[in-house]
Short mmCIF file of C-alpha atoms in Angstrom, two decimals:
data_model
loop_
_atom_site.label_atom_id
_atom_site.label_comp_id
_atom_site.label_asym_id
_atom_site.label_seq_id
_atom_site.Cartn_x
_atom_site.Cartn_y
_atom_site.Cartn_z
CA MET N 194 56.41 166.58 41.18
CA ASN N 195 54.83 166.31 37.73
CA ARG N 196 58.01 165.11 36.02
CA ALA N 197 58.71 162.45 38.64
CA MET N 198 55.20 160.97 38.45
CA LYS N 199 55.85 159.29 35.10
CA PHE N 200 58.25 156.93 36.87
CA VAL N 201 55.73 155.86 39.53
CA THR N 202 54.32 152.36 39.01
CA THR N 203 52.72 151.76 42.42
CA PRO N 204 48.94 152.22 42.88
CA TYR N 205 49.51 154.89 45.53
CA VAL N 206 52.09 157.62 45.90
CA ILE N 207 53.09 159.63 48.96
CA PHE N 208 54.48 163.15 48.72
CA SER N 209 56.55 164.86 51.39
CA ASP N 210 58.82 167.86 51.71
CA ALA N 211 62.58 167.35 51.90
CA ASN N 212 62.86 169.30 55.16
CA THR N 213 60.30 167.25 57.11
CA LEU N 214 60.62 164.14 59.25
CA LEU N 215 57.93 161.47 59.16
CA ASN N 216 56.88 159.22 62.02
CA PRO N 217 57.74 155.51 61.50
CA ASP N 218 54.11 154.39 61.06
CA SER N 219 53.12 157.14 58.65
CA VAL N 220 53.11 154.99 55.49
CA LYS N 221 51.12 152.20 57.14
CA GLU N 222 48.60 154.66 58.58
CA ILE N 223 48.11 156.33 55.20
CA ILE N 224 47.81 153.22 53.06
CA LYS N 225 45.10 151.62 55.24
CA HIS N 226 42.59 154.23 54.07
CA TYR N 227 42.76 153.02 50.46
CA SER N 228 40.73 149.94 51.36
CA ASP N 229 37.80 152.34 50.98
CA PRO N 230 37.21 152.86 47.23
CA ARG N 231 35.81 156.34 47.89
CA VAL N 232 39.19 157.57 49.13
CA GLY N 233 41.23 159.25 46.41
CA GLY N 234 43.86 160.69 48.69
CA VAL N 235 45.01 160.96 52.28
CA ALA N 236 46.24 164.05 54.09
CA GLY N 237 48.68 163.61 56.94
CA GLU N 238 49.10 165.98 59.84
CA LYS N 239 51.72 168.69 60.04
CA LYS N 240 53.40 169.25 63.39
CA ILE N 241 55.59 172.23 64.21
CA ILE N 242 58.35 171.75 66.76
CA THR N 243 60.00 174.72 68.40
CA SER N 244 62.95 175.28 70.64
CA THR N 245 62.43 176.24 74.28
CA ASP N 246 63.25 179.86 73.44
CA ALA N 247 60.97 180.02 70.39
CA LEU N 248 59.80 183.49 69.41
CA ALA N 249 56.64 184.72 67.70
CA ALA N 250 57.30 182.87 64.45
CA GLY N 251 57.48 179.51 66.19
CA VAL N 252 54.67 180.05 68.68
CA GLY N 253 52.32 181.57 66.12
CA GLU N 254 53.00 178.96 63.46
CA GLY N 255 52.54 176.17 65.98
CA LEU N 256 49.19 177.55 67.12
CA TYR N 257 48.05 178.02 63.53
CA TRP N 258 48.78 174.42 62.55
CA LYS N 259 47.04 173.05 65.63
CA TYR N 260 43.99 175.04 64.58
CA GLU N 261 44.32 173.93 60.95
CA SER N 262 44.69 170.28 62.00
CA PHE N 263 41.49 170.58 64.02
CA LEU N 264 39.65 171.96 60.98
CA LYS N 265 40.96 169.16 58.79
CA LYS N 266 39.73 166.61 61.30
CA MET N 267 36.27 168.23 61.32
CA ASP N 268 36.21 168.45 57.52
CA ALA N 269 37.05 164.76 57.14
CA ALA N 270 34.39 163.79 59.68
CA PHE N 271 31.83 165.85 57.77
CA TYR N 272 32.83 164.77 54.24
CA SER N 273 36.36 165.40 52.95
CA VAL N 274 39.51 167.35 53.72
CA VAL N 275 39.46 170.53 51.64
CA GLY N 276 43.01 170.98 50.45
CA ALA N 277 45.97 168.95 51.67
CA ALA N 278 49.36 170.29 52.74
CA GLY N 279 52.36 169.13 50.74
CA GLU N 280 54.38 168.21 53.84
CA LEU N 281 52.62 164.81 53.84
CA PHE N 282 50.02 163.96 51.23
CA SER N 283 49.11 160.81 49.32
CA VAL N 284 46.98 160.12 46.23
CA ARG N 285 45.92 157.20 44.09
CA THR N 286 48.41 157.25 41.25
CA ASP N 287 45.79 156.95 38.52
CA LEU N 288 43.99 160.03 39.87
CA PHE N 289 47.05 162.27 39.74
CA GLU N 290 46.61 165.14 37.32
CA ASP N 291 49.37 167.34 35.99
CA ALA N 292 48.59 170.73 37.48
CA GLY N 293 50.98 172.61 35.22
CA GLU N 294 54.18 174.46 36.03
CA HIS N 295 52.35 177.74 36.60
CA VAL N 296 50.42 176.56 39.69
CA ILE N 297 51.71 178.12 42.92
CA ILE N 298 50.20 175.77 45.52
CA GLU N 299 50.05 172.56 43.53
CA ASP N 300 49.28 170.23 46.46
CA PHE N 301 46.15 172.20 47.33
CA VAL N 302 44.87 172.25 43.74
CA GLN N 303 45.74 168.58 43.24
CA SER N 304 43.70 167.47 46.25
CA LEU N 305 40.68 169.56 45.24
CA LYS N 306 40.70 168.18 41.70
CA ILE N 307 40.59 164.65 43.11
CA CYS N 308 37.53 165.62 45.16
CA MET N 309 35.92 167.10 42.06
CA LYS N 310 36.19 163.65 40.44
CA GLY N 311 33.90 162.25 43.12
CA TYR N 312 36.49 160.98 45.58
CA ILE N 313 37.23 162.18 49.10
CA ILE N 314 40.46 163.13 50.83
CA GLN N 315 40.74 161.35 54.16
CA TYR N 316 42.62 162.75 57.14
CA GLU N 317 45.09 160.68 59.14
CA PRO N 318 46.51 162.38 62.29
CA ASN N 319 48.62 159.31 63.11
CA ALA N 320 50.69 159.98 60.00
CA PHE N 321 52.49 163.22 60.60
CA ALA N 322 55.28 165.34 59.18
CA ILE N 323 57.47 167.11 61.70
CA GLU N 324 58.96 170.45 60.72
CA SER N 325 60.79 173.13 62.65
CA SER N 326 59.21 176.57 62.71
CA SER N 327 60.34 179.55 60.67
CA ALA N 328 63.40 181.27 62.08
CA SER N 329 61.74 184.69 62.01
CA MET N 330 58.48 186.40 61.16
CA LYS N 331 60.14 187.72 58.00
CA ASP N 332 60.74 184.14 56.84
CA GLU N 333 57.23 183.13 57.88
CA GLN N 334 55.80 186.07 55.96
CA LYS N 335 57.46 184.81 52.75
CA ARG N 336 55.51 181.58 53.09
CA LYS N 337 52.20 183.16 54.02
CA ILE N 338 52.28 185.69 51.17
CA ARG N 339 53.14 182.97 48.66
CA ILE N 340 50.33 180.73 49.91
CA SER N 341 47.87 183.64 49.84
CA ALA N 342 48.80 184.51 46.25
CA GLY N 343 48.41 180.84 45.34
CA ALA N 344 45.03 180.73 47.03
CA PHE N 345 43.60 183.41 44.73
CA GLN N 346 45.06 181.60 41.74
CA ALA N 347 43.50 178.34 42.96
CA MET N 348 40.06 179.97 43.10
CA ILE N 349 40.24 180.48 39.34
CA ILE N 350 41.66 177.03 38.58
CA VAL N 351 38.92 175.21 40.52
CA LYS N 352 36.21 177.80 39.86
CA ASP N 353 33.70 175.02 39.19
CA LEU N 354 33.63 174.42 42.94
CA PHE N 355 31.54 177.56 43.28
CA ASN N 356 28.71 175.61 41.66
CA ILE N 357 26.81 174.49 44.77
CA PHE N 358 24.34 172.53 42.64
CA LYS N 359 27.06 170.35 41.13
CA TYR N 360 29.12 169.96 44.32
CA PRO N 361 26.70 170.75 47.17
CA VAL N 362 28.74 169.43 50.11
CA LEU N 363 32.22 170.06 48.71
CA SER N 364 31.28 173.59 47.62
CA PHE N 365 29.97 174.35 51.10
CA GLN N 366 33.24 173.17 52.65
CA PHE N 367 35.39 174.96 50.09
CA ILE N 368 33.59 178.28 50.42
CA SER N 369 33.15 178.25 54.21
CA HIS N 370 36.59 176.90 55.13
CA ARG N 371 38.75 178.49 52.44
CA ILE N 372 37.13 181.22 50.38
CA LEU N 373 35.63 183.20 53.26
CA ARG N 374 38.94 183.00 55.14
CA TRP N 375 40.88 184.38 52.17
CA THR N 376 38.40 187.04 51.10
CA LEU N 377 35.62 188.11 53.43
CA CYS N 378 37.42 187.71 56.77
CA PRO N 379 40.41 190.01 56.05
CA LEU N 380 38.11 192.54 54.40
CA CYS N 381 35.70 192.45 57.33
CA LEU N 382 38.44 193.51 59.75
CA VAL N 383 38.75 196.78 57.87
CA ILE N 384 35.01 197.22 57.25
CA LEU N 385 34.05 196.50 60.87
CA PHE N 386 36.51 199.04 62.21
CA ILE N 387 35.52 201.81 59.78
CA SER N 388 31.77 201.17 60.15
CA ASN N 389 32.06 201.12 63.93
CA VAL N 390 33.78 204.49 63.91
CA ALA N 391 31.10 205.86 61.55
CA ILE N 392 28.31 204.63 63.87
CA LEU N 393 29.94 206.22 66.91
CA LEU N 394 30.31 209.53 65.06
CA GLN N 395 26.55 209.52 64.45
CA GLY N 396 25.72 209.36 68.13
CA LYS N 397 26.30 207.61 71.45
CA SER N 398 25.85 203.86 71.75
CA SER N 399 27.18 201.89 74.70
CA PHE N 400 27.14 198.61 72.73
CA TYR N 401 29.11 199.94 69.76
CA MET N 402 31.44 201.81 72.08
CA LEU N 403 32.29 198.57 73.90
CA PHE N 404 32.71 196.79 70.59
CA PHE N 405 35.00 199.56 69.33
CA LEU N 406 37.08 199.45 72.53
CA ALA N 407 37.40 195.68 72.18
CA GLN N 408 38.68 196.13 68.62
CA VAL N 409 41.18 198.79 69.66
CA LEU N 410 42.37 196.68 72.59
CA PHE N 411 42.87 193.66 70.30
CA TYR N 412 45.00 195.67 67.86
CA ILE N 413 46.97 197.20 70.74
CA PHE N 414 47.75 193.71 72.00
CA ALA N 415 48.81 192.73 68.47
CA ILE N 416 51.17 195.71 68.25
CA ILE N 417 52.58 195.00 71.70
CA GLY N 418 53.07 191.38 70.65
CA TRP N 419 55.02 192.57 67.62
CA LEU N 420 57.17 194.90 69.73
CA PHE N 421 57.86 192.18 72.30
CA ALA N 422 58.71 189.66 69.60
CA ASN N 423 61.29 192.02 68.11
CA ARG N 424 62.87 192.39 71.55
CA ASN N 425 62.91 188.67 72.36
CA ILE N 426 60.41 189.14 75.18
CA MET N 427 58.28 186.00 75.67
CA VAL N 428 54.59 186.74 76.29
CA LYS N 429 52.81 183.95 74.43
CA VAL N 430 49.29 185.26 75.00
CA LEU N 431 50.15 188.35 72.91
CA TYR N 432 51.31 186.23 69.99
CA ILE N 433 47.73 185.14 69.27
CA PRO N 434 46.41 188.60 68.26
CA TYR N 435 49.78 189.41 66.68
CA TYR N 436 49.82 186.28 64.49
CA PHE N 437 46.14 186.69 63.61
CA LEU N 438 46.72 190.22 62.37
CA PHE N 439 49.95 189.17 60.64
CA MET N 440 48.13 186.42 58.71
CA ASN N 441 45.40 188.74 57.48
CA ILE N 442 47.89 191.37 56.37
CA SER N 443 49.71 188.62 54.47
CA VAL N 444 46.46 187.87 52.61
CA PHE N 445 46.28 191.45 51.36
CA LEU N 446 49.94 191.32 50.29
CA GLY N 447 49.38 187.97 48.62
CA PHE N 448 46.38 189.34 46.72
CA TYR N 449 48.51 192.27 45.53
CA ARG N 450 51.18 189.87 44.25
CA PHE N 451 48.56 187.77 42.51
CA VAL N 452 46.97 190.76 40.76
CA LYS N 453 50.37 192.14 39.73
CA LYS N 454 51.58 188.63 38.78
CA LYS N 455 54.66 189.09 40.93
CA GLN N 456 54.50 185.75 42.74
CA THR N 457 56.82 183.11 41.34
CA VAL N 458 55.90 179.43 41.49
CA ILE N 459 59.37 178.64 42.80
CA TRP N 460 59.62 178.41 46.57
CA GLU N 461 61.79 181.15 48.02
CA LYS N 462 63.86 179.42 50.66
CA ALA N 463 62.95 180.47 54.19
CA SER N 464 65.19 179.85 57.16
CA ARG N 465 64.03 177.39 59.81
CA GLN N 466 64.79 177.28 63.50
CA LYS N 467 67.48 174.89 64.60
CA ILE N 468 66.28 172.39 67.18
CA ASP N 469 68.85 171.03 69.60
#
């Protein structure tokens, strides 16, 4: 991306992945936002298409991106999108900043740096990139671990965003939408379970017993979802707890790779489902 930018002479540039398909009106829908001088970039929507016999990877990834698209829409309505996905992303050419070859999730860092310059990233759901889902949970895990490792790296690169006095609104969005998801939420799953067990060992409590049973039931459903997925048994409702747990485990694995500096910036190719 950085090397190619020196050849760009247009006032705006649109980035997209080679394995995605764009809707015909995507360029028009993106460019219209630049009539607003506050807009420094535009994030398109990512859509996951799956085959009729899609397994956990496809169903879970599709649900995740519907949820993420909803959050982006809410972020943009509140102030600005906090981190754009590289499948479809546009910036003002003069705002582009060389992130460096060491950055793992360059699109995310690039969009945040534009916001730190005082601009906003607008969201355009009518410009979308269509991509098939990962062929398996193993392939999907490659992506999630890489993104998680890159997320911890990004926290250091844009550490100024933790200054709520300098970036009051943007910092709130960044911390609540991103940082808590990558740090506190996965950790809380472990802490809540252990603390609940400790409370129950101290004495009887109907409330904490119900809460503990709900936790156990959720994890049982996640395990059953994993077992069913490996046996090609379609029970979509079980993929929600399964994918939720899978994502949080990926955060821990990504953090380990980040600390050990084992995550390469080069994308490891992951297989995608074939759509007839």
